[in-house]
PDB file of N, CA and C in Angstrom:
ATOM      1  N   MET V 820      34.312 -18.696 -15.540  1.00  0.00           N
ATOM      2  CA  MET V 820      33.447 -17.486 -15.047  1.00  0.00           C
ATOM      3  C   MET V 820      32.291 -17.595 -15.008  1.00  0.00           C
ATOM      4  N   ARG V 821      31.468 -17.865 -16.214  1.00  0.00           N
ATOM      5  CA  ARG V 821      30.047 -18.087 -16.198  1.00  0.00           C
ATOM      6  C   ARG V 821      29.674 -19.331 -15.276  1.00  0.00           C
ATOM      7  N   HIS V 822      30.253 -20.243 -15.127  1.00  0.00           N
ATOM      8  CA  HIS V 822      29.778 -21.282 -14.240  1.00  0.00           C
ATOM      9  C   HIS V 822      29.948 -20.685 -12.743  1.00  0.00           C
ATOM     10  N   ILE V 823      30.765 -19.788 -12.259  1.00  0.00           N
ATOM     11  CA  ILE V 823      30.521 -19.205 -11.032  1.00  0.00           C
ATOM     12  C   ILE V 823      29.525 -18.331 -11.029  1.00  0.00           C
ATOM     13  N   ALA V 824      29.157 -17.441 -12.064  1.00  0.00           N
ATOM     14  CA  ALA V 824      28.050 -16.401 -11.899  1.00  0.00           C
ATOM     15  C   ALA V 824      26.652 -17.378 -12.039  1.00  0.00           C
ATOM     16  N   LEU V 825      26.616 -18.656 -12.582  1.00  0.00           N
ATOM     17  CA  LEU V 825      25.364 -19.391 -12.663  1.00  0.00           C
ATOM     18  C   LEU V 825      25.089 -19.837 -11.498  1.00  0.00           C
ATOM     19  N   MET V 826      26.295 -20.309 -10.724  1.00  0.00           N
ATOM     20  CA  MET V 826      26.135 -20.806  -9.142  1.00  0.00           C
ATOM     21  C   MET V 826      25.476 -19.918  -8.308  1.00  0.00           C
ATOM     22  N   ILE V 827      26.109 -18.528  -8.505  1.00  0.00           N
ATOM     23  CA  ILE V 827      25.552 -17.699  -7.745  1.00  0.00           C
ATOM     24  C   ILE V 827      23.893 -17.108  -7.826  1.00  0.00           C
ATOM     25  N   ALA V 828      23.996 -17.323  -9.138  1.00  0.00           N
ATOM     26  CA  ALA V 828      22.274 -16.892  -9.684  1.00  0.00           C
ATOM     27  C   ALA V 828      21.316 -17.914  -9.032  1.00  0.00           C
ATOM     28  N   VAL V 829      21.935 -19.184  -9.005  1.00  0.00           N
ATOM     29  CA  VAL V 829      21.039 -20.332  -8.596  1.00  0.00           C
ATOM     30  C   VAL V 829      20.856 -20.397  -7.066  1.00  0.00           C
ATOM     31  N   SER V 830      21.883 -20.077  -6.425  1.00  0.00           N
ATOM     32  CA  SER V 830      22.099 -19.968  -4.961  1.00  0.00           C
ATOM     33  C   SER V 830      21.122 -18.889  -4.505  1.00  0.00           C
ATOM     34  N   LEU V 831      21.107 -18.031  -5.075  1.00  0.00           N
ATOM     35  CA  LEU V 831      20.004 -16.707  -4.760  1.00  0.00           C
ATOM     36  C   LEU V 831      18.803 -17.150  -4.742  1.00  0.00           C
ATOM     37  N   THR V 832      18.233 -17.920  -5.894  1.00  0.00           N
ATOM     38  CA  THR V 832      17.080 -18.328  -5.978  1.00  0.00           C
ATOM     39  C   THR V 832      16.647 -19.285  -5.195  1.00  0.00           C
ATOM     40  N   VAL V 833      17.376 -20.201  -4.997  1.00  0.00           N
ATOM     41  CA  VAL V 833      17.073 -21.375  -4.103  1.00  0.00           C
ATOM     42  C   VAL V 833      17.767 -21.306  -2.674  1.00  0.00           C
ATOM     43  N   SER V 834      17.146 -20.173  -1.917  1.00  0.00           N
ATOM     44  CA  SER V 834      17.707 -19.963  -0.470  1.00  0.00           C
ATOM     45  C   SER V 834      16.954 -20.673   0.298  1.00  0.00           C
ATOM     46  N   PRO V 835      17.252 -20.342   1.937  1.00  0.00           N
ATOM     47  CA  PRO V 835      16.486 -20.862   2.801  1.00  0.00           C
ATOM     48  C   PRO V 835      15.207 -19.801   2.836  1.00  0.00           C
ATOM     49  N   LEU V 836      15.527 -18.717   2.491  1.00  0.00           N
ATOM     50  CA  LEU V 836      14.096 -17.986   2.547  1.00  0.00           C
ATOM     51  C   LEU V 836      13.185 -18.043   1.325  1.00  0.00           C
ATOM     52  N   ALA V 837      13.277 -18.795   0.745  1.00  0.00           N
ATOM     53  CA  ALA V 837      12.385 -19.307  -0.476  1.00  0.00           C
ATOM     54  C   ALA V 837      11.066 -19.825   0.120  1.00  0.00           C
ATOM     55  N   ALA V 838      10.015 -19.633  -0.733  1.00  0.00           N
ATOM     56  CA  ALA V 838       8.484 -20.063  -0.049  1.00  0.00           C
ATOM     57  C   ALA V 838       8.652 -21.462   0.138  1.00  0.00           C
ATOM     58  N   ALA V 839       7.941 -21.376   1.395  1.00  0.00           N
ATOM     59  CA  ALA V 839       7.545 -22.621   2.012  1.00  0.00           C
ATOM     60  C   ALA V 839       7.030 -23.766   1.031  1.00  0.00           C
ATOM     61  N   GLU V 840       6.997 -25.115   1.452  1.00  0.00           N
ATOM     62  CA  GLU V 840       6.168 -26.113   0.419  1.00  0.00           C
ATOM     63  C   GLU V 840       4.883 -26.500   1.402  1.00  0.00           C
ATOM     64  N   TRP V 841       3.968 -25.853   0.927  1.00  0.00           N
ATOM     65  CA  TRP V 841       2.639 -26.228   1.643  1.00  0.00           C
ATOM     66  C   TRP V 841       1.924 -27.202   1.088  1.00  0.00           C
ATOM     67  N   ARG V 842       1.572 -28.271   2.114  1.00  0.00           N
ATOM     68  CA  ARG V 842       0.784 -29.578   1.582  1.00  0.00           C
ATOM     69  C   ARG V 842      -0.576 -29.608   2.406  1.00  0.00           C
ATOM     70  N   ALA V 843      -1.545 -29.866   1.475  1.00  0.00           N
ATOM     71  CA  ALA V 843      -2.963 -29.918   1.765  1.00  0.00           C
ATOM     72  C   ALA V 843      -3.135 -31.211   2.758  1.00  0.00           C
ATOM     73  N   LEU V 844      -3.705 -30.989   3.756  1.00  0.00           N
ATOM     74  CA  LEU V 844      -3.840 -32.179   4.725  1.00  0.00           C
ATOM     75  C   LEU V 844      -5.463 -32.902   4.460  1.00  0.00           C
ATOM     76  N   SER V 845      -5.147 -34.156   4.792  1.00  0.00           N
ATOM     77  CA  SER V 845      -6.317 -34.965   4.565  1.00  0.00           C
ATOM     78  C   SER V 845      -7.128 -34.599   6.146  1.00  0.00           C
ATOM     79  N   GLY V 846      -8.585 -35.263   5.860  1.00  0.00           N
ATOM     80  CA  GLY V 846      -9.335 -35.129   6.894  1.00  0.00           C
ATOM     81  C   GLY V 846      -8.851 -35.870   8.087  1.00  0.00           C
ATOM     82  N   GLU V 847      -8.322 -36.599   8.063  1.00  0.00           N
ATOM     83  CA  GLU V 847      -7.713 -37.429   9.335  1.00  0.00           C
ATOM     84  C   GLU V 847      -6.389 -36.660   9.925  1.00  0.00           C
ATOM     85  N   ASP V 848      -5.761 -35.951   8.837  1.00  0.00           N
ATOM     86  CA  ASP V 848      -4.573 -35.080   9.281  1.00  0.00           C
ATOM     87  C   ASP V 848      -5.067 -33.799   9.929  1.00  0.00           C
ATOM     88  N   VAL V 849      -6.220 -33.215   9.431  1.00  0.00           N
ATOM     89  CA  VAL V 849      -6.684 -32.274   9.997  1.00  0.00           C
ATOM     90  C   VAL V 849      -7.018 -32.204  11.198  1.00  0.00           C
ATOM     91  N   GLN V 850      -8.092 -33.311  11.630  1.00  0.00           N
ATOM     92  CA  GLN V 850      -8.283 -33.608  13.086  1.00  0.00           C
ATOM     93  C   GLN V 850      -6.849 -33.953  13.906  1.00  0.00           C
ATOM     94  N   ALA V 851      -6.004 -34.443  13.551  1.00  0.00           N
ATOM     95  CA  ALA V 851      -4.862 -34.683  14.182  1.00  0.00           C
ATOM     96  C   ALA V 851      -4.163 -33.161  14.466  1.00  0.00           C
ATOM     97  N   ALA V 852      -4.031 -32.516  13.355  1.00  0.00           N
ATOM     98  CA  ALA V 852      -3.415 -31.282  13.554  1.00  0.00           C
ATOM     99  C   ALA V 852      -4.006 -30.360  14.540  1.00  0.00           C
ATOM    100  N   LEU V 853      -5.273 -30.397  14.767  1.00  0.00           N
ATOM    101  CA  LEU V 853      -6.117 -29.378  15.378  1.00  0.00           C
ATOM    102  C   LEU V 853      -6.758 -29.784  16.571  1.00  0.00           C
ATOM    103  N   ALA V 854      -7.291 -30.954  16.931  1.00  0.00           N
ATOM    104  CA  ALA V 854      -7.804 -31.103  18.163  1.00  0.00           C
ATOM    105  C   ALA V 854      -6.806 -31.297  19.325  1.00  0.00           C
ATOM    106  N   GLY V 855      -7.231 -30.491  20.414  1.00  0.00           N
ATOM    107  CA  GLY V 855      -6.731 -30.387  21.532  1.00  0.00           C
ATOM    108  C   GLY V 855      -5.679 -29.518  21.441  1.00  0.00           C
ATOM    109  N   ARG V 856      -5.658 -28.522  20.259  1.00  0.00           N
ATOM    110  CA  ARG V 856      -4.335 -27.741  20.071  1.00  0.00           C
ATOM    111  C   ARG V 856      -4.777 -26.111  19.915  1.00  0.00           C
ATOM    112  N   LYS V 857      -3.604 -25.464  19.981  1.00  0.00           N
ATOM    113  CA  LYS V 857      -4.024 -24.013  20.207  1.00  0.00           C
ATOM    114  C   LYS V 857      -3.050 -23.148  18.869  1.00  0.00           C
ATOM    115  N   LEU V 858      -3.734 -22.268  18.003  1.00  0.00           N
ATOM    116  CA  LEU V 858      -3.090 -21.754  17.270  1.00  0.00           C
ATOM    117  C   LEU V 858      -3.095 -20.074  17.514  1.00  0.00           C
ATOM    118  N   VAL V 859      -1.758 -19.518  17.216  1.00  0.00           N
ATOM    119  CA  VAL V 859      -1.767 -17.961  17.400  1.00  0.00           C
ATOM    120  C   VAL V 859      -1.500 -17.599  15.945  1.00  0.00           C
ATOM    121  N   TYR V 860      -2.296 -16.680  15.845  1.00  0.00           N
ATOM    122  CA  TYR V 860      -2.183 -15.903  14.362  1.00  0.00           C
ATOM    123  C   TYR V 860      -1.551 -14.668  14.263  1.00  0.00           C
ATOM    124  N   GLY V 861      -1.022 -14.038  13.457  1.00  0.00           N
ATOM    125  CA  GLY V 861      -0.280 -12.853  12.855  1.00  0.00           C
ATOM    126  C   GLY V 861      -0.497 -11.812  13.851  1.00  0.00           C
ATOM    127  N   SER V 862      -1.804 -11.483  13.822  1.00  0.00           N
ATOM    128  CA  SER V 862      -2.801 -10.307  14.366  1.00  0.00           C
ATOM    129  C   SER V 862      -2.431 -10.429  15.642  1.00  0.00           C
ATOM    130  N   GLY V 863      -2.350 -11.693  16.622  1.00  0.00           N
ATOM    131  CA  GLY V 863      -2.184 -11.664  17.889  1.00  0.00           C
ATOM    132  C   GLY V 863      -3.378 -12.483  18.393  1.00  0.00           C
ATOM    133  N   ALA V 864      -4.348 -12.744  17.736  1.00  0.00           N
ATOM    134  CA  ALA V 864      -5.555 -13.407  18.051  1.00  0.00           C
ATOM    135  C   ALA V 864      -5.245 -14.777  18.070  1.00  0.00           C
ATOM    136  N   TRP V 865      -5.824 -15.674  18.787  1.00  0.00           N
ATOM    137  CA  TRP V 865      -5.739 -16.934  19.035  1.00  0.00           C
ATOM    138  C   TRP V 865      -6.939 -17.899  18.928  1.00  0.00           C
ATOM    139  N   GLN V 866      -6.887 -19.235  18.703  1.00  0.00           N
ATOM    140  CA  GLN V 866      -7.861 -20.200  18.491  1.00  0.00           C
ATOM    141  C   GLN V 866      -7.541 -21.405  19.132  1.00  0.00           C
ATOM    142  N   GLU V 867      -8.729 -21.949  20.171  1.00  0.00           N
ATOM    143  CA  GLU V 867      -8.321 -23.237  20.771  1.00  0.00           C
ATOM    144  C   GLU V 867      -9.394 -24.348  19.928  1.00  0.00           C
ATOM    145  N   PHE V 868      -8.794 -25.518  19.577  1.00  0.00           N
ATOM    146  CA  PHE V 868      -9.644 -26.297  19.113  1.00  0.00           C
ATOM    147  C   PHE V 868      -9.942 -27.533  19.868  1.00  0.00           C
ATOM    148  N   ARG V 869     -11.209 -27.657  20.717  1.00  0.00           N
ATOM    149  CA  ARG V 869     -11.231 -28.601  21.564  1.00  0.00           C
ATOM    150  C   ARG V 869     -11.756 -30.065  21.043  1.00  0.00           C
ATOM    151  N   THR V 870     -11.354 -30.945  21.477  1.00  0.00           N
ATOM    152  CA  THR V 870     -11.648 -32.332  21.237  1.00  0.00           C
ATOM    153  C   THR V 870     -13.053 -32.357  21.121  1.00  0.00           C
ATOM    154  N   SER V 871     -13.742 -31.727  21.998  1.00  0.00           N
ATOM    155  CA  SER V 871     -15.280 -31.897  21.903  1.00  0.00           C
ATOM    156  C   SER V 871     -16.011 -31.390  20.754  1.00  0.00           C
ATOM    157  N   GLY V 872     -15.014 -30.759  19.681  1.00  0.00           N
ATOM    158  CA  GLY V 872     -15.932 -29.775  18.830  1.00  0.00           C
ATOM    159  C   GLY V 872     -15.977 -28.454  18.936  1.00  0.00           C
ATOM    160  N   ARG V 873     -15.837 -28.132  20.382  1.00  0.00           N
ATOM    161  CA  ARG V 873     -15.938 -26.621  20.614  1.00  0.00           C
ATOM    162  C   ARG V 873     -14.681 -25.827  20.197  1.00  0.00           C
ATOM    163  N   THR V 874     -14.847 -24.673  19.624  1.00  0.00           N
ATOM    164  CA  THR V 874     -13.659 -23.963  19.213  1.00  0.00           C
ATOM    165  C   THR V 874     -13.876 -22.284  19.955  1.00  0.00           C
ATOM    166  N   LEU V 875     -12.809 -21.992  20.628  1.00  0.00           N
ATOM    167  CA  LEU V 875     -12.781 -20.504  20.975  1.00  0.00           C
ATOM    168  C   LEU V 875     -11.927 -19.862  20.338  1.00  0.00           C
ATOM    169  N   TYR V 876     -12.251 -18.621  20.036  1.00  0.00           N
ATOM    170  CA  TYR V 876     -11.506 -17.719  19.098  1.00  0.00           C
ATOM    171  C   TYR V 876     -11.307 -16.524  19.883  1.00  0.00           C
ATOM    172  N   ASN V 877     -10.222 -15.927  20.301  1.00  0.00           N
ATOM    173  CA  ASN V 877     -10.126 -14.398  20.745  1.00  0.00           C
ATOM    174  C   ASN V 877      -9.322 -13.619  20.106  1.00  0.00           C
ATOM    175  N   ALA V 878      -9.824 -12.641  19.889  1.00  0.00           N
ATOM    176  CA  ALA V 878      -9.160 -11.265  19.210  1.00  0.00           C
ATOM    177  C   ALA V 878      -9.321 -10.174  19.963  1.00  0.00           C
ATOM    178  N   GLY V 879      -9.198 -10.201  21.277  1.00  0.00           N
ATOM    179  CA  GLY V 879      -9.520  -9.247  22.227  1.00  0.00           C
ATOM    180  C   GLY V 879     -10.890  -9.507  23.213  1.00  0.00           C
ATOM    181  N   HIS V 880     -11.550 -10.540  22.863  1.00  0.00           N
ATOM    182  CA  HIS V 880     -12.835 -11.190  23.436  1.00  0.00           C
ATOM    183  C   HIS V 880     -13.033 -12.286  22.908  1.00  0.00           C
ATOM    184  N   ASP V 881     -13.629 -13.179  23.992  1.00  0.00           N
ATOM    185  CA  ASP V 881     -13.853 -14.644  23.634  1.00  0.00           C
ATOM    186  C   ASP V 881     -15.191 -14.693  22.546  1.00  0.00           C
ATOM    187  N   SER V 882     -14.943 -15.686  21.544  1.00  0.00           N
ATOM    188  CA  SER V 882     -16.019 -16.192  20.776  1.00  0.00           C
ATOM    189  C   SER V 882     -15.970 -17.552  20.385  1.00  0.00           C
ATOM    190  N   TRP V 883     -17.099 -17.951  21.023  1.00  0.00           N
ATOM    191  CA  TRP V 883     -17.312 -19.669  20.848  1.00  0.00           C
ATOM    192  C   TRP V 883     -17.945 -19.992  19.681  1.00  0.00           C
ATOM    193  N   GLY V 884     -17.305 -21.281  19.209  1.00  0.00           N
ATOM    194  CA  GLY V 884     -18.052 -21.726  18.021  1.00  0.00           C
ATOM    195  C   GLY V 884     -18.020 -23.127  18.010  1.00  0.00           C
ATOM    196  N   TYR V 885     -18.079 -24.383  16.702  1.00  0.00           N
ATOM    197  CA  TYR V 885     -17.812 -25.351  16.560  1.00  0.00           C
ATOM    198  C   TYR V 885     -17.142 -25.648  15.470  1.00  0.00           C
ATOM    199  N   TRP V 886     -16.268 -26.633  15.592  1.00  0.00           N
ATOM    200  CA  TRP V 886     -15.521 -27.182  14.441  1.00  0.00           C
ATOM    201  C   TRP V 886     -15.437 -28.494  14.274  1.00  0.00           C
ATOM    202  N   GLY V 887     -15.202 -28.837  12.821  1.00  0.00           N
ATOM    203  CA  GLY V 887     -15.012 -30.431  12.618  1.00  0.00           C
ATOM    204  C   GLY V 887     -14.585 -30.509  11.192  1.00  0.00           C
ATOM    205  N   VAL V 888     -14.348 -31.762  10.946  1.00  0.00           N
ATOM    206  CA  VAL V 888     -13.947 -31.944   9.647  1.00  0.00           C
ATOM    207  C   VAL V 888     -15.035 -32.336   8.674  1.00  0.00           C
ATOM    208  N   ARG V 889     -15.235 -31.861   7.786  1.00  0.00           N
ATOM    209  CA  ARG V 889     -16.110 -32.307   6.625  1.00  0.00           C
ATOM    210  C   ARG V 889     -15.770 -32.551   5.122  1.00  0.00           C
ATOM    211  N   ASP V 890     -15.865 -33.458   4.603  1.00  0.00           N
ATOM    212  CA  ASP V 890     -15.339 -33.880   3.032  1.00  0.00           C
ATOM    213  C   ASP V 890     -13.810 -33.457   3.164  1.00  0.00           C
ATOM    214  N   GLY V 891     -13.075 -33.861   4.230  1.00  0.00           N
ATOM    215  CA  GLY V 891     -11.754 -33.774   4.056  1.00  0.00           C
ATOM    216  C   GLY V 891     -11.204 -32.181   4.466  1.00  0.00           C
ATOM    217  N   LYS V 892     -11.842 -31.542   4.661  1.00  0.00           N
ATOM    218  CA  LYS V 892     -11.748 -29.792   5.072  1.00  0.00           C
ATOM    219  C   LYS V 892     -12.008 -29.530   6.532  1.00  0.00           C
ATOM    220  N   TYR V 893     -11.398 -28.619   7.061  1.00  0.00           N
ATOM    221  CA  TYR V 893     -11.727 -27.876   8.362  1.00  0.00           C
ATOM    222  C   TYR V 893     -12.927 -27.335   7.937  1.00  0.00           C
ATOM    223  N   CYS V 894     -13.822 -27.298   9.056  1.00  0.00           N
ATOM    224  CA  CYS V 894     -15.244 -26.355   9.048  1.00  0.00           C
ATOM    225  C   CYS V 894     -15.691 -25.912  10.408  1.00  0.00           C
ATOM    226  N   SER V 895     -16.280 -24.583  10.075  1.00  0.00           N
ATOM    227  CA  SER V 895     -16.553 -24.376  11.483  1.00  0.00           C
ATOM    228  C   SER V 895     -17.586 -23.145  11.282  1.00  0.00           C
ATOM    229  N   THR V 896     -18.371 -23.174  12.458  1.00  0.00           N
ATOM    230  CA  THR V 896     -19.831 -22.273  12.468  1.00  0.00           C
ATOM    231  C   THR V 896     -19.829 -21.529  13.801  1.00  0.00           C
ATOM    232  N   TRP V 897     -20.281 -20.322  13.677  1.00  0.00           N
ATOM    233  CA  TRP V 897     -20.153 -19.423  14.697  1.00  0.00           C
ATOM    234  C   TRP V 897     -21.604 -19.043  15.108  1.00  0.00           C
ATOM    235  N   PRO V 898     -22.270 -19.631  16.303  1.00  0.00           N
ATOM    236  CA  PRO V 898     -23.585 -18.990  16.453  1.00  0.00           C
ATOM    237  C   PRO V 898     -23.846 -17.539  16.440  1.00  0.00           C
ATOM    238  N   PRO V 899     -24.834 -17.043  16.139  1.00  0.00           N
ATOM    239  CA  PRO V 899     -26.171 -17.610  16.016  1.00  0.00           C
ATOM    240  C   PRO V 899     -26.356 -18.066  14.671  1.00  0.00           C
ATOM    241  N   SER V 900     -25.378 -18.137  13.618  1.00  0.00           N
ATOM    242  CA  SER V 900     -25.622 -18.685  12.337  1.00  0.00           C
ATOM    243  C   SER V 900     -25.401 -20.286  12.635  1.00  0.00           C
ATOM    244  N   ASP V 901     -26.337 -20.898  11.867  1.00  0.00           N
ATOM    245  CA  ASP V 901     -25.891 -22.370  11.837  1.00  0.00           C
ATOM    246  C   ASP V 901     -25.254 -23.025  10.575  1.00  0.00           C
ATOM    247  N   LEU V 902     -24.610 -21.922   9.731  1.00  0.00           N
ATOM    248  CA  LEU V 902     -24.030 -22.169   8.631  1.00  0.00           C
ATOM    249  C   LEU V 902     -22.551 -22.592   8.936  1.00  0.00           C
ATOM    250  N   TRP V 903     -22.210 -23.713   7.846  1.00  0.00           N
ATOM    251  CA  TRP V 903     -20.460 -24.109   8.289  1.00  0.00           C
ATOM    252  C   TRP V 903     -19.887 -23.583   7.010  1.00  0.00           C
ATOM    253  N   ALA V 904     -18.522 -22.886   7.260  1.00  0.00           N
ATOM    254  CA  ALA V 904     -17.744 -22.359   6.470  1.00  0.00           C
ATOM    255  C   ALA V 904     -16.592 -23.503   6.625  1.00  0.00           C
ATOM    256  N   CYS V 905     -16.261 -23.938   5.343  1.00  0.00           N
ATOM    257  CA  CYS V 905     -15.129 -24.800   5.096  1.00  0.00           C
ATOM    258  C   CYS V 905     -13.723 -24.408   4.426  1.00  0.00           C
ATOM    259  N   PHE V 906     -12.534 -24.778   4.979  1.00  0.00           N
ATOM    260  CA  PHE V 906     -11.436 -24.447   4.328  1.00  0.00           C
ATOM    261  C   PHE V 906     -10.698 -25.691   4.136  1.00  0.00           C
ATOM    262  N   VAL V 907      -9.776 -25.542   3.156  1.00  0.00           N
ATOM    263  CA  VAL V 907      -8.808 -26.242   3.030  1.00  0.00           C
ATOM    264  C   VAL V 907      -7.468 -26.061   4.133  1.00  0.00           C
ATOM    265  N   LEU V 908      -7.166 -26.948   4.936  1.00  0.00           N
ATOM    266  CA  LEU V 908      -5.946 -26.936   5.883  1.00  0.00           C
ATOM    267  C   LEU V 908      -4.874 -27.175   5.257  1.00  0.00           C
ATOM    268  N   GLU V 909      -3.662 -26.270   5.353  1.00  0.00           N
ATOM    269  CA  GLU V 909      -2.513 -26.553   4.745  1.00  0.00           C
ATOM    270  C   GLU V 909      -1.302 -26.543   5.755  1.00  0.00           C
ATOM    271  N   SER V 910      -0.060 -27.381   5.722  1.00  0.00           N
ATOM    272  CA  SER V 910       0.720 -27.078   6.664  1.00  0.00           C
ATOM    273  C   SER V 910       2.260 -27.047   5.956  1.00  0.00           C
ATOM    274  N   ASP V 911       3.122 -26.387   6.603  1.00  0.00           N
ATOM    275  CA  ASP V 911       4.473 -26.367   5.920  1.00  0.00           C
ATOM    276  C   ASP V 911       5.584 -27.106   7.004  1.00  0.00           C
ATOM    277  N   GLY V 912       4.964 -27.719   7.775  1.00  0.00           N
ATOM    278  CA  GLY V 912       5.486 -28.406   8.790  1.00  0.00           C
ATOM    279  C   GLY V 912       5.893 -27.507  10.170  1.00  0.00           C
ATOM    280  N   ALA V 913       5.854 -26.302   9.785  1.00  0.00           N
ATOM    281  CA  ALA V 913       5.857 -25.400  11.121  1.00  0.00           C
ATOM    282  C   ALA V 913       4.826 -24.484  11.471  1.00  0.00           C
ATOM    283  N   ALA V 914       3.920 -24.286  10.627  1.00  0.00           N
ATOM    284  CA  ALA V 914       2.776 -23.533  10.684  1.00  0.00           C
ATOM    285  C   ALA V 914       1.789 -24.134   9.658  1.00  0.00           C
ATOM    286  N   MET V 915       0.475 -23.631  10.033  1.00  0.00           N
ATOM    287  CA  MET V 915      -0.804 -24.119   9.545  1.00  0.00           C
ATOM    288  C   MET V 915      -1.538 -22.954   8.584  1.00  0.00           C
ATOM    289  N   ARG V 916      -2.307 -23.061   7.656  1.00  0.00           N
ATOM    290  CA  ARG V 916      -2.971 -22.013   6.878  1.00  0.00           C
ATOM    291  C   ARG V 916      -4.156 -22.547   6.573  1.00  0.00           C
ATOM    292  N   PHE V 917      -5.578 -21.807   6.705  1.00  0.00           N
ATOM    293  CA  PHE V 917      -6.757 -21.873   6.384  1.00  0.00           C
ATOM    294  C   PHE V 917      -7.001 -21.331   4.991  1.00  0.00           C
ATOM    295  N   VAL V 918      -7.328 -21.835   3.861  1.00  0.00           N
ATOM    296  CA  VAL V 918      -7.565 -21.354   2.437  1.00  0.00           C
ATOM    297  C   VAL V 918      -8.976 -21.548   2.332  1.00  0.00           C
ATOM    298  N   ASP V 919      -9.591 -20.246   2.116  1.00  0.00           N
ATOM    299  CA  ASP V 919     -11.160 -20.251   1.752  1.00  0.00           C
ATOM    300  C   ASP V 919     -11.425 -20.729   0.130  1.00  0.00           C
ATOM    301  N   GLU V 920     -12.515 -20.669   0.045  1.00  0.00           N
ATOM    302  CA  GLU V 920     -13.022 -21.006  -1.528  1.00  0.00           C
ATOM    303  C   GLU V 920     -12.523 -19.903  -2.502  1.00  0.00           C
ATOM    304  N   SER V 921     -12.356 -18.688  -2.041  1.00  0.00           N
ATOM    305  CA  SER V 921     -11.850 -17.817  -2.907  1.00  0.00           C
ATOM    306  C   SER V 921     -10.313 -17.385  -2.976  1.00  0.00           C
ATOM    307  N   GLY V 922      -9.473 -18.261  -2.315  1.00  0.00           N
ATOM    308  CA  GLY V 922      -8.172 -18.503  -2.268  1.00  0.00           C
ATOM    309  C   GLY V 922      -7.840 -17.464  -1.063  1.00  0.00           C
ATOM    310  N   GLY V 923      -8.647 -17.042  -0.167  1.00  0.00           N
ATOM    311  CA  GLY V 923      -7.951 -15.954   0.970  1.00  0.00           C
ATOM    312  C   GLY V 923      -7.262 -16.981   2.016  1.00  0.00           C
ATOM    313  N   ILE V 924      -6.363 -16.453   2.730  1.00  0.00           N
ATOM    314  CA  ILE V 924      -5.531 -17.261   3.548  1.00  0.00           C
ATOM    315  C   ILE V 924      -5.340 -16.743   5.019  1.00  0.00           C
ATOM    316  N   THR V 925      -5.637 -17.542   5.832  1.00  0.00           N
ATOM    317  CA  THR V 925      -5.342 -17.031   7.337  1.00  0.00           C
ATOM    318  C   THR V 925      -4.125 -18.251   7.759  1.00  0.00           C
ATOM    319  N   ALA V 926      -3.326 -17.523   8.261  1.00  0.00           N
ATOM    320  CA  ALA V 926      -2.038 -18.636   8.905  1.00  0.00           C
ATOM    321  C   ALA V 926      -1.948 -18.492  10.189  1.00  0.00           C
ATOM    322  N   GLY V 927      -1.579 -19.474  10.965  1.00  0.00           N
ATOM    323  CA  GLY V 927      -1.251 -19.663  12.413  1.00  0.00           C
ATOM    324  C   GLY V 927      -0.134 -20.591  12.691  1.00  0.00           C
ATOM    325  N   ARG V 928       0.479 -20.367  14.088  1.00  0.00           N
ATOM    326  CA  ARG V 928       1.309 -21.405  14.529  1.00  0.00           C
ATOM    327  C   ARG V 928       0.955 -21.874  15.850  1.00  0.00           C
ATOM    328  N   TYR V 929       1.348 -22.997  16.104  1.00  0.00           N
ATOM    329  CA  TYR V 929       1.188 -23.869  17.499  1.00  0.00           C
ATOM    330  C   TYR V 929       1.587 -22.823  18.560  1.00  0.00           C
ATOM    331  N   SER V 930       0.769 -22.529  19.535  1.00  0.00           N
ATOM    332  CA  SER V 930       1.003 -21.818  20.953  1.00  0.00           C
ATOM    333  C   SER V 930       1.698 -23.087  21.731  1.00  0.00           C
ATOM    334  N   GLU V 931       2.708 -22.383  22.288  1.00  0.00           N
ATOM    335  CA  GLU V 931       3.642 -23.469  23.214  1.00  0.00           C
ATOM    336  C   GLU V 931       2.517 -24.036  24.381  1.00  0.00           C
TER     337      GLU V 931
END
């Protein structure tokens, strides 16, 4: 009987709903994951990553910036600022997430 209870406890803790395995992407993987792609965020906002290095973010209105890979991280800048903000890009195979220096996370999924 204890064996059955243990199996039930283990199956409850290792379920398909368990946290995803996020993997940090290398610089080459960041480029391949984003170039020419569009992500949709949970808020309904979306972002296109042009192969030219331009990026278009829309959360009700268009905002143009630039993106690239620096030191293996996704980086972007939004005029009129010329400062680049960089993020670790992670993937779980189905979604992408951007992790800032303080641990803040923005997650999105590819648009069809």
